Short mmCIF file of C-alpha atoms in Angstrom, two decimals:
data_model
loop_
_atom_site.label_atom_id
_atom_site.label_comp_id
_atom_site.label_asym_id
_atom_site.label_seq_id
_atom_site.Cartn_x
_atom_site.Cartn_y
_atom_site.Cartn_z
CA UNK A 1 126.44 -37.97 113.80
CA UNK A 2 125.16 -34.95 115.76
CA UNK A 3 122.46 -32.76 114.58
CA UNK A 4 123.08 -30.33 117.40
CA UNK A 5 123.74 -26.74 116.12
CA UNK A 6 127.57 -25.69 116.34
CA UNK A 7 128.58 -22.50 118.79
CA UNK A 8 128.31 -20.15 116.17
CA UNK A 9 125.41 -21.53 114.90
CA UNK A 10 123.60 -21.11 118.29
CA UNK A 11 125.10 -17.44 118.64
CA UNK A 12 123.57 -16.45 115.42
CA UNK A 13 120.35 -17.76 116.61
CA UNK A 14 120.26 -16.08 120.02
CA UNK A 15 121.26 -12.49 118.10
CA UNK A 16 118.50 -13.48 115.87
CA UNK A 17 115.84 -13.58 119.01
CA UNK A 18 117.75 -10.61 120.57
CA UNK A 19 117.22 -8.64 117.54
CA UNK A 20 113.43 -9.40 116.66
CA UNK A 21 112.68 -8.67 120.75
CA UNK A 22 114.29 -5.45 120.01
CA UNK A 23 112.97 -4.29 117.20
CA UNK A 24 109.56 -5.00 118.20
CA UNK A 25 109.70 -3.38 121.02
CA UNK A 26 110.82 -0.43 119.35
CA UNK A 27 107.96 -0.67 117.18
CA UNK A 28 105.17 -0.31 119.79
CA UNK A 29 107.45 2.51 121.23
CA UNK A 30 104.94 5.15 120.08
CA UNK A 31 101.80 3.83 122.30
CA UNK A 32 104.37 4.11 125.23
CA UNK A 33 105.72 7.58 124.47
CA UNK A 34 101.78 8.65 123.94
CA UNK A 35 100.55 7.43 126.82
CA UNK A 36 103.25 10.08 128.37
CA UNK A 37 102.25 12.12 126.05
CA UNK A 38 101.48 15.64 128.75
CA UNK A 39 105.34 15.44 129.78
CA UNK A 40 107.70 17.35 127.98
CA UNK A 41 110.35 15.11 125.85
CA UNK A 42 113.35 16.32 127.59
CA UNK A 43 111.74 15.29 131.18
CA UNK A 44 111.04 11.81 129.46
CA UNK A 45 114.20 11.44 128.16
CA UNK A 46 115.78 12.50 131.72
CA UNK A 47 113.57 9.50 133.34
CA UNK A 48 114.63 7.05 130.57
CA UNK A 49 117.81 7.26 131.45
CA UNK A 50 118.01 7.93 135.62
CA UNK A 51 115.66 4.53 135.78
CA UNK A 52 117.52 2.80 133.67
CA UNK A 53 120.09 2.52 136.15
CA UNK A 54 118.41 0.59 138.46
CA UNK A 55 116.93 -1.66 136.14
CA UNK A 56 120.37 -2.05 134.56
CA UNK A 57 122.26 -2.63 138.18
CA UNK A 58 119.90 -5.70 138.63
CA UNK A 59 120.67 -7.06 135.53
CA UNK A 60 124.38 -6.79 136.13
CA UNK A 61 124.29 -8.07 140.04
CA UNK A 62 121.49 -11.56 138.27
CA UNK A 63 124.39 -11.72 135.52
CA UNK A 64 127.53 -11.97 137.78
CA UNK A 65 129.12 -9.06 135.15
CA UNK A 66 130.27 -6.36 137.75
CA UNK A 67 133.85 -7.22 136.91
CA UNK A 68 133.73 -6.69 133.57
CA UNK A 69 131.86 -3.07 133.67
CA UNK A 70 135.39 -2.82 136.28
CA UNK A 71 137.58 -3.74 133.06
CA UNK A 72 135.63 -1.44 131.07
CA UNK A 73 135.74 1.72 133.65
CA UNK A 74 139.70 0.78 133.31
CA UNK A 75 140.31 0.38 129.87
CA UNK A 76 140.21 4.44 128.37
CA UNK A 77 139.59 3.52 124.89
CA UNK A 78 136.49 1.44 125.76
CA UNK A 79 135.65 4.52 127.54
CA UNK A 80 136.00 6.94 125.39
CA UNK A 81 133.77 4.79 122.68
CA UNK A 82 131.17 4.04 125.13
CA UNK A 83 131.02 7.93 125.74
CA UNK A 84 130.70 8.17 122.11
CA UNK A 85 128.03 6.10 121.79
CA UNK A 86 126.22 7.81 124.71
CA UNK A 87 125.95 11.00 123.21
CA UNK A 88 124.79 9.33 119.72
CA UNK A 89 122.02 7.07 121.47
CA UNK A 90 121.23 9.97 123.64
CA UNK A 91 120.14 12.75 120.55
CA UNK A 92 118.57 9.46 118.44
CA UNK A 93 116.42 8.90 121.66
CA UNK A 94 115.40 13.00 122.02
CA UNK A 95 114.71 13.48 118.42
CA UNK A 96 112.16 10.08 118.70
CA UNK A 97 110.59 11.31 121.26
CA UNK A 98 110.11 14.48 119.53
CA UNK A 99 109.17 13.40 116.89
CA UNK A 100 106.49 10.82 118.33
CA UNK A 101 105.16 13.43 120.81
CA UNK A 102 104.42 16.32 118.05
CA UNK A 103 102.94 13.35 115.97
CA UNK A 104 105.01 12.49 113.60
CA UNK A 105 105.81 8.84 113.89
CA UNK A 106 105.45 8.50 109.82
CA UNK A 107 108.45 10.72 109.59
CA UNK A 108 110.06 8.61 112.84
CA UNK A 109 109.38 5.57 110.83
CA UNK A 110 110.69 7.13 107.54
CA UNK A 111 114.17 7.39 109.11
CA UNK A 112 114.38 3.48 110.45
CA UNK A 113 113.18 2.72 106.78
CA UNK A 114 116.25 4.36 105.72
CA UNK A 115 118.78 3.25 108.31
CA UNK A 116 119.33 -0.46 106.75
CA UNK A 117 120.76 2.03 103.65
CA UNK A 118 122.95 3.71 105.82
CA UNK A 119 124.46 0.42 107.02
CA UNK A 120 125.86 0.40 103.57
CA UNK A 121 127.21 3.55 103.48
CA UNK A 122 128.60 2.24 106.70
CA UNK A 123 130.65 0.02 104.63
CA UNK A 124 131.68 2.02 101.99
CA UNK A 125 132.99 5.14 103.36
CA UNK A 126 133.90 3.81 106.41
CA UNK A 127 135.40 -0.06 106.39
CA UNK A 128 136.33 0.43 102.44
CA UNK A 129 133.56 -1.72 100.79
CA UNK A 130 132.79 -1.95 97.15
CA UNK A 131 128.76 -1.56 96.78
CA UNK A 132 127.39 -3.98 94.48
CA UNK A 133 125.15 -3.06 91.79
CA UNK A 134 121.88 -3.85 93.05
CA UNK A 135 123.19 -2.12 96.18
CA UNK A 136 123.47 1.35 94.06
CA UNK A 137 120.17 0.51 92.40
CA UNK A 138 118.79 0.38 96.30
CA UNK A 139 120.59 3.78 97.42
CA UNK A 140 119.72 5.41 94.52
CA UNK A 141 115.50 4.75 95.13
CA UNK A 142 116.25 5.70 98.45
CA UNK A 143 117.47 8.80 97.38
CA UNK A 144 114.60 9.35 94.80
CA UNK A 145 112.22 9.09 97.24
CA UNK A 146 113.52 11.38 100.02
CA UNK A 147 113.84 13.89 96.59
CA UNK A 148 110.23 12.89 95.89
CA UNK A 149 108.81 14.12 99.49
CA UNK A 150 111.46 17.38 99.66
CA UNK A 151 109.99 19.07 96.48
CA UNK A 152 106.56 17.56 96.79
CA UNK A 153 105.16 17.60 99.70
CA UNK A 154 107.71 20.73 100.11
CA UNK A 155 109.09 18.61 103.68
CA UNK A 156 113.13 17.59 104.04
CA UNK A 157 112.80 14.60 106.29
CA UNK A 158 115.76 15.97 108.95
CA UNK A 159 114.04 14.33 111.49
CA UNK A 160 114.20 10.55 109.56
CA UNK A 161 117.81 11.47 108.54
CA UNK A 162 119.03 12.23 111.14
CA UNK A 163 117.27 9.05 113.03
CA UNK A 164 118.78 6.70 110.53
CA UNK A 165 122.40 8.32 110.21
CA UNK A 166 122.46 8.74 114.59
CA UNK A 167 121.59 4.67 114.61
CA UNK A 168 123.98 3.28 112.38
CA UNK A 169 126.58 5.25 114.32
CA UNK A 170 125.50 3.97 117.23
CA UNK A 171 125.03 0.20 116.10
CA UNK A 172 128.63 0.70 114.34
CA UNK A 173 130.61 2.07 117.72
CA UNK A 174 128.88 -1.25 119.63
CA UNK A 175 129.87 -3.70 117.13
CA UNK A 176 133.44 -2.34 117.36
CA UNK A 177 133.80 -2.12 121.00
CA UNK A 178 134.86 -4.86 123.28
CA UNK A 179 132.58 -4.88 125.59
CA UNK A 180 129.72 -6.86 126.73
CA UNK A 181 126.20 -6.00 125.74
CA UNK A 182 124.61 -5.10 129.75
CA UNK A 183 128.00 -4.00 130.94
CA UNK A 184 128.21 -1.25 127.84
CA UNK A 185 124.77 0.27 127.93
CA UNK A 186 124.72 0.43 131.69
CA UNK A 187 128.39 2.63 131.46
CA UNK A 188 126.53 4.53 129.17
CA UNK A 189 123.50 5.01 130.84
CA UNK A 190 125.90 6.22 133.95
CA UNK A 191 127.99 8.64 131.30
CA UNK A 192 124.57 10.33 130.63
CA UNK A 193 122.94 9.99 134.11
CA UNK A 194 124.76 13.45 135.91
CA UNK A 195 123.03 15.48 133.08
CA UNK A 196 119.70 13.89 133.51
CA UNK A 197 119.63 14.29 137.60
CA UNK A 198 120.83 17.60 137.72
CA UNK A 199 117.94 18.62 134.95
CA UNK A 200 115.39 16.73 136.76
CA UNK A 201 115.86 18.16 139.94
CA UNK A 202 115.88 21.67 138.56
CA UNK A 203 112.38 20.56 136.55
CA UNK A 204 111.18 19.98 140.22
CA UNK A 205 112.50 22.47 142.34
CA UNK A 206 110.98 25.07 139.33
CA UNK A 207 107.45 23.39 139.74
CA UNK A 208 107.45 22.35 136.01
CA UNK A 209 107.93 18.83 136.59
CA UNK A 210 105.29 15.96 135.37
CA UNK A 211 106.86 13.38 138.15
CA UNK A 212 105.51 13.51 141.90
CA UNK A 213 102.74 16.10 140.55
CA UNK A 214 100.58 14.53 137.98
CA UNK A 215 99.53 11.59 140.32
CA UNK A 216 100.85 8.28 140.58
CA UNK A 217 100.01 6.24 137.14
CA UNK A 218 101.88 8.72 135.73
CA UNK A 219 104.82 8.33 138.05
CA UNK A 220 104.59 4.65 137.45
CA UNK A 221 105.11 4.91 133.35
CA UNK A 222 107.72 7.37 133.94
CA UNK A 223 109.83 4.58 136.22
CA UNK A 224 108.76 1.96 133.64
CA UNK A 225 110.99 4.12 131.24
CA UNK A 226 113.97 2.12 132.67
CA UNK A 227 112.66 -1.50 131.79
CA UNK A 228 111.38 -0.36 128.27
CA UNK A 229 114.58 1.37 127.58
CA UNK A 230 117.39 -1.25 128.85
CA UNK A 231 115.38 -3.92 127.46
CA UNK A 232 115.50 -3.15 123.81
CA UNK A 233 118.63 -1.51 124.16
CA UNK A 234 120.33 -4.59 125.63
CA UNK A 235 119.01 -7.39 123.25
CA UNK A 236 120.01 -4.81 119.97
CA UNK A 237 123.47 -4.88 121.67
CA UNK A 238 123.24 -8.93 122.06
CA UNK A 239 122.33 -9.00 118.63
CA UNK A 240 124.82 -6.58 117.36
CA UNK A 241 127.74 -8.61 118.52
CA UNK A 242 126.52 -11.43 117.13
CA UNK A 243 124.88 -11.12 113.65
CA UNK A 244 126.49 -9.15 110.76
CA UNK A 245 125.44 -5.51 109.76
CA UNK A 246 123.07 -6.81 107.16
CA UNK A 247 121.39 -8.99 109.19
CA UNK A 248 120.55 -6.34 111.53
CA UNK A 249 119.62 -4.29 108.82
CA UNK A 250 116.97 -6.63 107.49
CA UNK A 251 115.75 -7.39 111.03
CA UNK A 252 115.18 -3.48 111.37
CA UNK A 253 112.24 -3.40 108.81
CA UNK A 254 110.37 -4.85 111.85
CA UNK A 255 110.51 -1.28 113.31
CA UNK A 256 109.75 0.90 110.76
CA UNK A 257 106.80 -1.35 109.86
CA UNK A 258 104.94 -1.23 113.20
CA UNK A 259 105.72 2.08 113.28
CA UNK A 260 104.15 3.33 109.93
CA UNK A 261 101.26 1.09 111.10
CA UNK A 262 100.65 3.22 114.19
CA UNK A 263 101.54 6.19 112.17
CA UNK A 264 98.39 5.60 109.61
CA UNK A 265 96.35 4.49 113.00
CA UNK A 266 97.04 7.78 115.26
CA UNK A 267 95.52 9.52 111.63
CA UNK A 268 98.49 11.18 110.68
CA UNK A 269 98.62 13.25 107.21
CA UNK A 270 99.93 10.92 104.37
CA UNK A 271 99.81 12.58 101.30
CA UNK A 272 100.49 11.24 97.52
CA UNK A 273 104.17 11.87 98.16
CA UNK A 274 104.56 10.04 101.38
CA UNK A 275 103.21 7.65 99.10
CA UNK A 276 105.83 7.85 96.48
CA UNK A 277 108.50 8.05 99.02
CA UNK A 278 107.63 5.20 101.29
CA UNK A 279 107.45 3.07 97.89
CA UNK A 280 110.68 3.59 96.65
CA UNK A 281 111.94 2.66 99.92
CA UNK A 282 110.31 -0.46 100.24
CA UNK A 283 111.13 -1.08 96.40
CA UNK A 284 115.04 -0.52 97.65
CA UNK A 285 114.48 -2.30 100.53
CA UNK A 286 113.32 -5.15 98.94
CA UNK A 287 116.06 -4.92 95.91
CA UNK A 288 118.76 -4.85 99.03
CA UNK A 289 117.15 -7.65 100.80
CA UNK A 290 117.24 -9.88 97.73
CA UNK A 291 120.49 -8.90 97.09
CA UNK A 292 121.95 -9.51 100.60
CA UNK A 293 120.61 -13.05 100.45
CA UNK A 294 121.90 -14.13 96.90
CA UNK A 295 125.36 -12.86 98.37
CA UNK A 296 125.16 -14.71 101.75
CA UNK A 297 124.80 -17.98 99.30
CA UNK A 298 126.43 -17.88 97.06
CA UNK A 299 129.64 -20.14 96.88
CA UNK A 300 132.71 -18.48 97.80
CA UNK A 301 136.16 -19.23 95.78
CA UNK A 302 138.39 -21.63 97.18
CA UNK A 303 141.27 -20.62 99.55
CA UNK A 304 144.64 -20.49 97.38
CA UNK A 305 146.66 -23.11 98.84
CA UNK A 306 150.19 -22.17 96.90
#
């Protein structure tokens, strides 16, 4: 007898790996995005995506999968989804960068806190699903403690809202469109890319550009946007099509958590509310998490066979 893991067993453990690459990377994000810190977030968003074509190509041409971003090009309703998922990734990405570049990576990490939630909201008001009650118990904190920091601390969190609603989208158009992981990002990269060249050579021609003036280690991060962007992007979209929404939910606290970390360490204001807040959350967090794994073992009822 075999104890060699089955297919789907060894696709659940390669989205695993995908997703914990991912998420860490996006965790150290904010020492990348401060080390650009003197360029403005629209020209860094404009690099992330121009160099992540290359980057992307040469995964495509190692991979063999040219043919399949040909099926994709062909097929409108992949299209028109991947187009869709452009524009979401594309205003999650600026309002990051924002965020992280007027120093407010608590807030950033506020919103990736909240985004497992949002996966279940996901399910309820969008593929029909019944929440359970620890599930409500969960929202609700969540809820309490974005209340908590609105009328103490006297700040909405739009930014963390907006961060966590704008990724669940995304993560829910991906799951739900057939196409492969590489193949997807790079037609979206390529949906986005006219918008970023034609703004970046304006930026230059105007004399307000960072890039070619600033000398070249600064040139050199600004290209690395296309590695540190695909990458993370890629393996979230391997794990995506691989592990369930709740799974990727739970792997997501990895985020969040190096980014509070750096938050606290770049001396950012946290205040008896952000206190609060961030405790409920983890409280709901934690409630969810339990929740999701007495679900995933408990026995399910047999199949009715009359």
């Amino acid at each position: 007898m075999s104890d060699s893991p089955t297919p789907a067993q060894s696709a659940i453990r390669f989205g695993l790996i995908a997703g914990v690459i991912a998420y860490f990377i996006w965790g150290i994000f904010p020492i990348y995005f401060k080390l650009v810190g003197d360029v403005s977030a629209t020209e860094i968003m404009a690099h992330r995506i121009l160099w992540s074509l290359p980057f992307g190509a040469l995964i495509l041409t190692f991979r063999k999968q040219w043919p399949e971003v040909l099926r994709a090009l062909m097929d409108k309703r992949v299209l028109a989804m991947l187009a869709l998922a452009a524009t979401t990734i594309a205003g999650n990405w600026y309002i990051y960068v924002l965020a992280v570049l007027e120093g407010r990576v608590l807030e950033a990490s506020l919103g990736y806190y909240i985004n497992p939630l949002m996966y279940v909201a996901a399910g309820v008001f969008i593929m029909g699903e019944t929440l359970r009650k620890a599930q409500i118990v969960a929202v609700a904190l969540a809820a309490l403690g974005v209340i908590t920091l609105t009328f103490g601390a006297g700040v909405f969190p739009v930014t963390s809202l907006i961060l966590a609603t704008s990724f669940t989208a995304y993560g829910y158009i991906r799951k739900t469109t057939n196409v492969g992981a590489m193949p997807g990002l790079f037609i979206e990269v390529c949906l986005l890319s006219p918008i970023a060249l034609i703004y970046l050579i304006w930026l230059i021609q105007a004399g307000n550009a960072a890039f070619l003036t600033s000398g070249l280690s600064l040139d050199l991060l600004l290209i690395f946007a296309g590695p540190v962007t695909v990458i993370p992007l890629m393996c979230f979209a391997l794990a995506a099509r691989r592990l369930r929404l709740s799974t990727l939910g739970f792997l997501q606290y990895i985020g969040p958590t190096l980014q509070f970390a750096l938050g606290l360490y770049f001396g950012e204001v946290f205040t008896f509310y952000h206190a609060i807040c961030f405790g409920l959350i983890w409280i709901a967090l934690a409630i969810f998490s339990f929740d999701a794994r007495r679900a995933s073992v408990l026995p399910r009822p047999a199949l009715r066979t009359n």
